[in-house]
XYZ file of C-alpha atoms in Angstrom:
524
model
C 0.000 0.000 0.000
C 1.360 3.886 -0.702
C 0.501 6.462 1.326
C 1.057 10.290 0.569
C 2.134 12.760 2.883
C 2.513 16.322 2.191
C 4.099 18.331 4.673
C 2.836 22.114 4.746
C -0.352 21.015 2.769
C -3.738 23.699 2.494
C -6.692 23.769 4.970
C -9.636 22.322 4.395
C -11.302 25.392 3.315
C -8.514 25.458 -0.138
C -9.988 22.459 -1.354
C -7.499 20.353 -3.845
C -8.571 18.424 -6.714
C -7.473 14.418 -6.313
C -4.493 13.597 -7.780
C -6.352 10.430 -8.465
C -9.329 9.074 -8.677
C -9.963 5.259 -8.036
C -10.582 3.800 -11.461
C -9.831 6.569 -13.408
C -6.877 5.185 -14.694
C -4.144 7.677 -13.167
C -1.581 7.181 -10.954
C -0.518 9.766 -8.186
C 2.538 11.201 -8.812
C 5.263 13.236 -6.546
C 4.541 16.301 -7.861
C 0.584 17.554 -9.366
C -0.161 20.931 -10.401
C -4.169 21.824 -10.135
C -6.319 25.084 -11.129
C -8.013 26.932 -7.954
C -11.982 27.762 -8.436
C -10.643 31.594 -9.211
C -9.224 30.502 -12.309
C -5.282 30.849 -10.297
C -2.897 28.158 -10.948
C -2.503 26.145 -7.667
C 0.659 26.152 -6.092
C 3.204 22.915 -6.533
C 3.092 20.622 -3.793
C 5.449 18.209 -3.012
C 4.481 14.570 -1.506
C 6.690 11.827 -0.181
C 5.659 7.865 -0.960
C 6.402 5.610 1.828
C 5.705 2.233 2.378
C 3.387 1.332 4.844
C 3.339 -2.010 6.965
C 0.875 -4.087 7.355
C 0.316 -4.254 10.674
C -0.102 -0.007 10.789
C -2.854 -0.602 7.939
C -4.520 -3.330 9.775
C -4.454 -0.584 13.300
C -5.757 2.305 11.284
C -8.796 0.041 9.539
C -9.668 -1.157 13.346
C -8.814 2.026 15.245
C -7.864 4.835 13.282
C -8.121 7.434 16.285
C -7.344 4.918 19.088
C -3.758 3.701 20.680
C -2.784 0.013 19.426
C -4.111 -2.809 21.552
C -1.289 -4.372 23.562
C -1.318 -7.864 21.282
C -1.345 -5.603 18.295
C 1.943 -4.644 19.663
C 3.007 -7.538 20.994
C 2.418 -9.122 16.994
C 4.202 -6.260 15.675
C 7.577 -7.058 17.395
C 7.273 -10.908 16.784
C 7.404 -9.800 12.968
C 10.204 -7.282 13.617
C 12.164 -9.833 15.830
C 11.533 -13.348 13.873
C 13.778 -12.921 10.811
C 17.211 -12.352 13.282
C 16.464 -15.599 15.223
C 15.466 -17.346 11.902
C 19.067 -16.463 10.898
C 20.864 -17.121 14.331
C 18.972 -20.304 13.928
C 20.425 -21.005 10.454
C 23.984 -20.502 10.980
C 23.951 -22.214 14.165
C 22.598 -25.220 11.958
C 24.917 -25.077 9.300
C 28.159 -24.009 11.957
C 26.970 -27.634 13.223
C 26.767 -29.639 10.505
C 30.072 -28.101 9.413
C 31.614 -28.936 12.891
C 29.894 -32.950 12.313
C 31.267 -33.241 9.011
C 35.094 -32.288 10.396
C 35.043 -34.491 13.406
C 33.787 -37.282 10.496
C 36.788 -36.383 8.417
C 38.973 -36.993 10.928
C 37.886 -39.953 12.686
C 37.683 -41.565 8.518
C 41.355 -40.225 8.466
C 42.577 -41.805 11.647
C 41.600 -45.193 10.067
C 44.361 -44.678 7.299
C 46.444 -46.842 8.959
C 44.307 -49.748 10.199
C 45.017 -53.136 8.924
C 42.034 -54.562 6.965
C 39.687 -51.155 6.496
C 39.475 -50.440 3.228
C 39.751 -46.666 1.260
C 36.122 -44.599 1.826
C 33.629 -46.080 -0.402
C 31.549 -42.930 -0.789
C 28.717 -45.467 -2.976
C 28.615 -48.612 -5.130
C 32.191 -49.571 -5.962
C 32.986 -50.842 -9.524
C 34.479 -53.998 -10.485
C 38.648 -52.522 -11.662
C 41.059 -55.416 -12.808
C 40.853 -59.211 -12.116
C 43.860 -61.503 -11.759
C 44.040 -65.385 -11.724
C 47.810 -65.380 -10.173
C 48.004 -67.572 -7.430
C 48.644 -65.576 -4.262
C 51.061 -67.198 -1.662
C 51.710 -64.090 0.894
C 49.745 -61.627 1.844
C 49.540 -58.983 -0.630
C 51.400 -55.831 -0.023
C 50.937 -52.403 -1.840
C 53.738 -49.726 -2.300
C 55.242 -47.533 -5.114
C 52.141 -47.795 -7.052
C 52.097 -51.785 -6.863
C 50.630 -54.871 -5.664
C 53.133 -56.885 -4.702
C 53.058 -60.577 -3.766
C 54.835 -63.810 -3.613
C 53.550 -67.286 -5.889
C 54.819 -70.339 -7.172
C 56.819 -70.815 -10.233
C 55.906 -73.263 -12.399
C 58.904 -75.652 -11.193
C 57.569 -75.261 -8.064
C 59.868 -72.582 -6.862
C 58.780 -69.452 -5.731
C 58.594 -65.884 -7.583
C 57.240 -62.330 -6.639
C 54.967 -60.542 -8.924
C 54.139 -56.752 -8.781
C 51.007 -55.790 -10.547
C 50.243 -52.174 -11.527
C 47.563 -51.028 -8.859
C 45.054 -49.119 -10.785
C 45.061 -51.310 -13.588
C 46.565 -55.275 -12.630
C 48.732 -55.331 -15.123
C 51.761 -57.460 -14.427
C 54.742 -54.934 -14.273
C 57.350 -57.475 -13.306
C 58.171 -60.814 -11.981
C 61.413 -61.665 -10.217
C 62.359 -65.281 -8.790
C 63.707 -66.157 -5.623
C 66.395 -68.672 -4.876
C 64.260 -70.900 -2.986
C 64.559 -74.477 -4.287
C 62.025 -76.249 -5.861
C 59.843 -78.407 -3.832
C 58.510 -81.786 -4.218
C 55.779 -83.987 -2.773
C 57.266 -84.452 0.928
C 58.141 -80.380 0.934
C 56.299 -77.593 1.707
C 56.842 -73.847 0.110
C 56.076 -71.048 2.258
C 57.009 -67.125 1.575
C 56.754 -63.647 3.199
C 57.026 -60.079 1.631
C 57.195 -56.603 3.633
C 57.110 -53.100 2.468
C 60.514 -51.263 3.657
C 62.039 -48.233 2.695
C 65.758 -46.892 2.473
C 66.459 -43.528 3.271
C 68.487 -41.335 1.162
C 67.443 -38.552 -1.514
C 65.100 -40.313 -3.200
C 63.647 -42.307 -1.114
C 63.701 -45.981 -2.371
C 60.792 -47.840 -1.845
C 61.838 -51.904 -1.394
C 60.381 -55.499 -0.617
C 62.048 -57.984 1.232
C 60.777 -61.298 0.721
C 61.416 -64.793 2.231
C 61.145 -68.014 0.951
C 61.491 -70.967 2.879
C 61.705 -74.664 2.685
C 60.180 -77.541 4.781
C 60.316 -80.707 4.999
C 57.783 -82.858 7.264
C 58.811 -86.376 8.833
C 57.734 -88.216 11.724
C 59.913 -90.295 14.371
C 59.859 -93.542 16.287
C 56.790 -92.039 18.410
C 54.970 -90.940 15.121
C 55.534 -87.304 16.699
C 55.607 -85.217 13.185
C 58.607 -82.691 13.088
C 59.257 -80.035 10.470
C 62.771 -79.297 9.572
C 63.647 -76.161 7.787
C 66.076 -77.200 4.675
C 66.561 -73.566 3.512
C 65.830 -69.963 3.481
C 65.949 -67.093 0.712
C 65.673 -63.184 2.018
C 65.837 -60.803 -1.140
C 65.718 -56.909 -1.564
C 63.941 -56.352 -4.308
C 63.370 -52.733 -5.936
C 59.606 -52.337 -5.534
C 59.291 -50.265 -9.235
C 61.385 -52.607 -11.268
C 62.005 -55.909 -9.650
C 65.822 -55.999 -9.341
C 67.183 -57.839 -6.728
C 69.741 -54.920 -4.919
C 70.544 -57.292 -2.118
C 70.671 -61.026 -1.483
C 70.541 -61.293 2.645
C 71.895 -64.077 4.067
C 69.599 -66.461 6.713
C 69.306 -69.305 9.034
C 67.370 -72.104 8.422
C 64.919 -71.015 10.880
C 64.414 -66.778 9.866
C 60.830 -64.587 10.027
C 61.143 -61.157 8.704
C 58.660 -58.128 9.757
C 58.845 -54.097 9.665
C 58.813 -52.081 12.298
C 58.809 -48.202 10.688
C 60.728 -48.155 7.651
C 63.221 -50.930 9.042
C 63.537 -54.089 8.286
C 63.207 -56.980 11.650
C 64.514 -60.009 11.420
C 64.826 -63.358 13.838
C 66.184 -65.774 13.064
C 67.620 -68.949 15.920
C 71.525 -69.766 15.602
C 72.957 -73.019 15.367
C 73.607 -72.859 19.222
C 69.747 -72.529 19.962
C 69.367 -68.447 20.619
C 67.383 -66.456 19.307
C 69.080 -63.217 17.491
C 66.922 -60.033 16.126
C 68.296 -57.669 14.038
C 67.292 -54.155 13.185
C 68.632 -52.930 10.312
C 67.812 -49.842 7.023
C 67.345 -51.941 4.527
C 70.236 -51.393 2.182
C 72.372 -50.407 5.390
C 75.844 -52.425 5.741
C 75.172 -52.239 9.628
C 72.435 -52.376 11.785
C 70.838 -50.549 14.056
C 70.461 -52.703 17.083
C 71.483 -56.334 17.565
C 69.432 -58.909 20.805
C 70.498 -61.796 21.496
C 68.572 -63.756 23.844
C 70.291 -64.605 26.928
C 69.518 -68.573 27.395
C 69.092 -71.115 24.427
C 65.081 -71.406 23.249
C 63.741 -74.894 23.732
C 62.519 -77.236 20.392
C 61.721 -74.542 17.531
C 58.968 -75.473 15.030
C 61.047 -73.695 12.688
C 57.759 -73.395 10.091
C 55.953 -71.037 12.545
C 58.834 -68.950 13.681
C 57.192 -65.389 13.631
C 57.200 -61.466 14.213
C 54.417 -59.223 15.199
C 54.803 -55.456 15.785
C 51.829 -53.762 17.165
C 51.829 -50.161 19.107
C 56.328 -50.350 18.593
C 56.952 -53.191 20.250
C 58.034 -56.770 18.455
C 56.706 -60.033 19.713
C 58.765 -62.926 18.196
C 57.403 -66.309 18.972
C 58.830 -70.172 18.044
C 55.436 -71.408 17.148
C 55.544 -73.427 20.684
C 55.831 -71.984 24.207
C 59.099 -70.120 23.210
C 58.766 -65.915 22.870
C 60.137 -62.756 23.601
C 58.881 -59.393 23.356
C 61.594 -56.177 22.738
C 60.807 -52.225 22.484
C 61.559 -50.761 18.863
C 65.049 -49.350 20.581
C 65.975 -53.768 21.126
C 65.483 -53.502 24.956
C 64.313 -56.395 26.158
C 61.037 -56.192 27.799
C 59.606 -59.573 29.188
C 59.742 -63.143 27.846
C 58.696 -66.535 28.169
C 61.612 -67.551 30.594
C 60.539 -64.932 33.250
C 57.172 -66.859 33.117
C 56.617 -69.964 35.451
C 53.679 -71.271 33.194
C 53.923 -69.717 29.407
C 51.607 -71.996 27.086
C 51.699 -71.135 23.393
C 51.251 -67.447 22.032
C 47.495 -66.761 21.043
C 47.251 -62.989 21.045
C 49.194 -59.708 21.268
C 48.378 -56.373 21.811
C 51.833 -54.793 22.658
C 50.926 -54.282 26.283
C 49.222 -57.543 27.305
C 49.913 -61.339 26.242
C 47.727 -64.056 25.700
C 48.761 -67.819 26.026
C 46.963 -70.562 26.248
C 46.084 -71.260 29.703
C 47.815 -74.878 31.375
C 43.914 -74.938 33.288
C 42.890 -75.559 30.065
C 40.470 -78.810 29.897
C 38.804 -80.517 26.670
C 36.095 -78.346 25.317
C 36.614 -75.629 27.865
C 39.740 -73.302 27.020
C 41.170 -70.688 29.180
C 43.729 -67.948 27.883
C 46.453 -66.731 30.196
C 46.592 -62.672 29.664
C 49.854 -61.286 30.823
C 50.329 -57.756 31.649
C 53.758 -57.190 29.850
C 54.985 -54.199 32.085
C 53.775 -55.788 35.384
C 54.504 -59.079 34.615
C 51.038 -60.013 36.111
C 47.963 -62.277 34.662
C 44.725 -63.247 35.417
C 42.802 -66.528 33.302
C 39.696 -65.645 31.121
C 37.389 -67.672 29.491
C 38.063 -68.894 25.726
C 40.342 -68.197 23.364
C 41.076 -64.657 21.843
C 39.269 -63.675 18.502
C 41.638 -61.564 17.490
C 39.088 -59.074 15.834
C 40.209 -57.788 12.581
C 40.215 -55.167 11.725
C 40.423 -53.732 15.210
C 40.637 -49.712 15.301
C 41.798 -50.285 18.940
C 38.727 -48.048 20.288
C 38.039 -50.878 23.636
C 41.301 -50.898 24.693
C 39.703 -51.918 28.075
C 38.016 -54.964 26.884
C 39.287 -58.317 26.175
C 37.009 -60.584 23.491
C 37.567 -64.216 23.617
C 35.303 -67.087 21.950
C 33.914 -70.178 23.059
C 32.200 -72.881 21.099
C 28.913 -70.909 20.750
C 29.392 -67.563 22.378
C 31.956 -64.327 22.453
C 32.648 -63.248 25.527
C 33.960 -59.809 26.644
C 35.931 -59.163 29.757
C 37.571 -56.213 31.630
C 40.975 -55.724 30.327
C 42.656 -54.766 33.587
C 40.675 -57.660 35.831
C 39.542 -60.121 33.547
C 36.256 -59.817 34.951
C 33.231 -60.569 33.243
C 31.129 -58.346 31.038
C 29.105 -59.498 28.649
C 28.246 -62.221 26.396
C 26.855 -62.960 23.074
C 26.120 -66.071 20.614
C 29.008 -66.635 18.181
C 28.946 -69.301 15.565
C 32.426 -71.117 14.747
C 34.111 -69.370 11.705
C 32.397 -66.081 13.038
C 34.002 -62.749 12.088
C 34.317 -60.378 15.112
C 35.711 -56.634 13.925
C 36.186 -53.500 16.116
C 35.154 -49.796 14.908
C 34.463 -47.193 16.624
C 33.814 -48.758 19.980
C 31.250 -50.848 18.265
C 31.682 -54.887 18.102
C 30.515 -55.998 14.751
C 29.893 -59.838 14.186
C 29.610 -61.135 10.632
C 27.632 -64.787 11.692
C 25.864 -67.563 8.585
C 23.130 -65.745 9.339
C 22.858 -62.800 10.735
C 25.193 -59.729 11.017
C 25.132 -57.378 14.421
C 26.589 -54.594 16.132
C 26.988 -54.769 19.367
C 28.132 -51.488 22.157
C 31.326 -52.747 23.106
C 30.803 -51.692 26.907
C 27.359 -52.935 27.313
C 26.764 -55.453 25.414
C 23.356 -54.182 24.084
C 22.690 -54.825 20.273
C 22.578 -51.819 18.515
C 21.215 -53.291 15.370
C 20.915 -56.705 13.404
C 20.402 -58.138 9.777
C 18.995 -61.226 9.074
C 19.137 -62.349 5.380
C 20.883 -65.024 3.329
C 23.821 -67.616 3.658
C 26.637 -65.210 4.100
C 29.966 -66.420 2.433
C 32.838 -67.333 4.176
C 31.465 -65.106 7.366
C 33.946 -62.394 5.765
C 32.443 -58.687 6.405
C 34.927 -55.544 5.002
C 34.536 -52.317 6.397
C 35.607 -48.498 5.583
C 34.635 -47.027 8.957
C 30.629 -45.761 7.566
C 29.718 -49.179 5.699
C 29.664 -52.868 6.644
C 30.276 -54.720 3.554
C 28.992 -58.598 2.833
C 28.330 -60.731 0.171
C 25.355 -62.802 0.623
C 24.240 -66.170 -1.659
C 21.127 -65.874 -2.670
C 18.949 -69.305 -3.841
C 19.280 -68.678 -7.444
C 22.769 -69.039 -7.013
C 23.821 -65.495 -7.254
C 25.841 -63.563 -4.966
C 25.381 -59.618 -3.914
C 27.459 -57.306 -2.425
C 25.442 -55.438 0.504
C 26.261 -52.270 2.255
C 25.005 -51.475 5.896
C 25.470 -48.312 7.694
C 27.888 -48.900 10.449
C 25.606 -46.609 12.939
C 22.255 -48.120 12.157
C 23.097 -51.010 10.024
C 19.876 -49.803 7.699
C 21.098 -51.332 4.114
C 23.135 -48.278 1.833
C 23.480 -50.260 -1.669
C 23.518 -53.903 -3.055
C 25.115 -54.376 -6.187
C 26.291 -57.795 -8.264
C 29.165 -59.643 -7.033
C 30.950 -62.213 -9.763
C 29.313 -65.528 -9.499
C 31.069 -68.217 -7.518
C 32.395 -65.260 -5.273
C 33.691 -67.384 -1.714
C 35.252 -64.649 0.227
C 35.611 -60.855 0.559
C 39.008 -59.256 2.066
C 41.372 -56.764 1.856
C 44.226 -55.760 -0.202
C 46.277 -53.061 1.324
C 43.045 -50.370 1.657
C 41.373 -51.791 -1.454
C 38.606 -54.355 -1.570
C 38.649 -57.934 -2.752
C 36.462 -60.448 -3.818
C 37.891 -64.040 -5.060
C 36.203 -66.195 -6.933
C 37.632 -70.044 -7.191
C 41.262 -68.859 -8.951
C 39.882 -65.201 -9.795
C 40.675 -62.254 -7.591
C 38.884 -58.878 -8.613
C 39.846 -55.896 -7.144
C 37.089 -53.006 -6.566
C 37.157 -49.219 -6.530
């Protein structure tokens, strides 16, 4: 609505003409000029427009003469006030959702370096390269490869590197392993080191071993290690830069950009060596102070978790050492060590000696302390594990996992768990991939958080990128999907097509895997 005001404006008794006249077509203007009745041209007047509110119309129409009721007013500043708060309101909102979608970001980010959680999904992934390459170690990735060791076909062993965006075989390099033969077994290893120097060189050290099986006069069967290869191999073109020398009985791990590795002398000790890869000397040198007891040379290993190294004979034999070589506990300093079943880096689980048929116990040691406390079961060793219930301990039994308090061992939940049951840990949540059924579970209370039912699962193997649970799922027909659930509510994100005759889904490096009898198919 306009209303005209005009300041200084004649009486009543100097009657103007209307600027305008409803319907006659005109429109009032700023400035009018008139005639007076005497025939004298009427003086200019000026008028101002202004805009008038509503609520001062709606006053005037109900009480042009009277004061404005006290809602009236009340109304009025509602309207004046409501568009400020609308727009507090708003970028409070948005300042939130900002602040939601950082602490995401970052919690995504921290999983970088998580064994077995793949690259964000962000949707449906697509079906990239397939390879039928038999795979004999667990696949590593560096310098822009996959990199893993197979068999040759003389029955030796090889390592292949495979371009990682598009599988295509960028070299192959044999290692000096003998062949085997029907009585031997083949086994290998390959790590991801790096040398310093400007550039950096990006290696893989891989180990091939040789084993041969027999039995004595008690039909006890023995393994005896025949020979070992270690080889530096240049991760981008598959030259061997160093042939290391080993024992019969050698594991090989990382720890940083070093290469570890153990390995038991001819006199019975056990010797770990820290060393830069292509360095002529190393960097720290333990030898452990008494001979180790029988070595099943076959399962000598290394674990590093949270910088410290666990090596372990495969029997009741270990020792645990800080990433500077200091010795921190092992299994002589124990009255009752059983064999290694789990490791953390601060506690260490053996098999308890209170152990009976059908009911197992695990030993957990404390390994600053040196003190334990017996649990029920045997440890699941979750995977991948985000390390988010660092106060609980999950072991299995035949039908149920079990959690307990880390520091007491006492009891705090339960759950049914199928044998061949995936357990995983993310984000304080405790997700179990069972034939059929897959749950998360609060990892302090126990209380299910959410569950799918649907199809035979395959192989009970679940992959996750920190916002989806993936699993493939047989379906009657005979065809396999690929199923995403949201890790917070487990409502289903996407299903697409998995290749048929799909048996497992896993991990290589942070990329996703399915294999299909010889075929593995690597999604992105």
């Amino acid at each position: 609505m306009t209303r005209m005001t005009t300041p200084g404006a004649p009486q009543a008794d100097d009657p103007q003409p209307p600027v305008g006249t409803p319907g006659d077509g005109r429109r009032p203007s700023s400035t009018s000029r008139g005639s007076r009745p005497d025939g004298r041209p009427a003086r200019l007047v000026d008028v101002e427009l202004a805009e008038e509110d509503a609520t001062a119309a709606d006053e005037r129409t109900a009480a042009p003469h009277g004061p404005a009721q006290p809602e009236r007013r009340s109304a009025r500043l509602v309207r004046r006030w409501w568009r400020p708060v609308a727009i507090g309101l708003a970028v409070t909102l948005v300042t939130a959702s900002v602040i939601a979608a950082r602490r995401e970001s970052a919690r995504l980010a921290s999983l970088t370096n998580v064994d077995g959680v793949v690259a964000p999904l962000k949707g449906p992934p697509h079906a990239g390269w397939s390879t039928t390459t038999a795979v004999w170690s667990t696949p590593i990735e560096t310098a822009g490869r996959v990199v893993y060791a197979t068999q040759r076909a003389d029955g030796g062993m090889a390592v292949v590197a495979l371009d990682a965006r598009t599988g295509t075989e960028d070299w192959r390099t044999p290692l000096g392993a003998p062949a085997s033969d029907t009585s031997a077994s083949l086994t290998g290893t390959c790590v991801a080191v790096t040398a310093s120097g400007q550039p950096v060189r990006h290696l893989v050290a891989c180990l091939a071993g040789l084993f041969l099986f027999g039995g004595s006069a008690s039909d006890t069967p023995n393994v005896i290690a025949t020979s070992t290869d270690l080889e530096l191999i240049d991760a981008a073109s598959g030259v061997v830069v160093k042939d290391l020398p080993t024992a019969p009985a050698t594991a090989i791990g990382r720890i940083g950009p070093d290469l570890v590795r153990a390995e038991v002398t001819a006199d019975g000790h056990l010797r770990v060596v820290r060393t830069s890869p292509l360095s002529s000397t190393s960097r720290w040198t333990f030898t452990s102070p008494a001979a180790w007891a029988t070595v099943d040379a076959s399962n000598l290993g290394i674990s590093v978790v949270a910088g410290r190294i666990l090596v372990h004979g495969g029997a009741t034999a270990w020792s645990v050492l800080s990433a500077d070589g200091a010795a921190i506990r092992s299994s002589e300093q124990v009255a009752s060590s059983g064999r290694v079943s789990g490791f953390t880096g601060t506690q260490l689980f053996t098999e308890s000696p209170s152990s009976t048929a059908g009911a197992s116990r695990t030993e957990v040691l404390d390994l600053g302390t040196g003190t334990s406390f017996t649990v029920e079961g045997y440890p699941t060793g979750p995977f991948p594990d985000d390390g988010s219930l660092p106060d609980v301990i999950l072991t299995q039994t035949g039908a149920a996992l079990l959690a307990s308090d880390a520091a007491t061992g006492a009891h705090r939940w339960s759950t049914p768990l199928s044998n061949g049951g995936q357990v995983m840990v993310i984000d304080e949540r405790v997700v179990i991939d069972d034939p059929n059924s897959l749950r998360a579970i609060d990892g302090r209370s126990g209380s299910v958080t959410w569950e799918q039912h649907g199809a035979t699962r395959v192989d009970h193997s679940a992959v996750t990128d920190g916002s989806v649970v993936v699993c493939v799922v047989s379906k009657p027909d005979g065809t396999v999907d690929m199923t995403a659930y949201g890790l917070t509510d487990g409502v289903p994100r996407w299903t697409i097509a998995a290749p048929s005759l799909t048996r497992t889904l896993t991990t290589m490096g942070r990329r996703l895997v399915t294999v299909a009898e010889d075929r593995l198919t690597v999604w992105g």
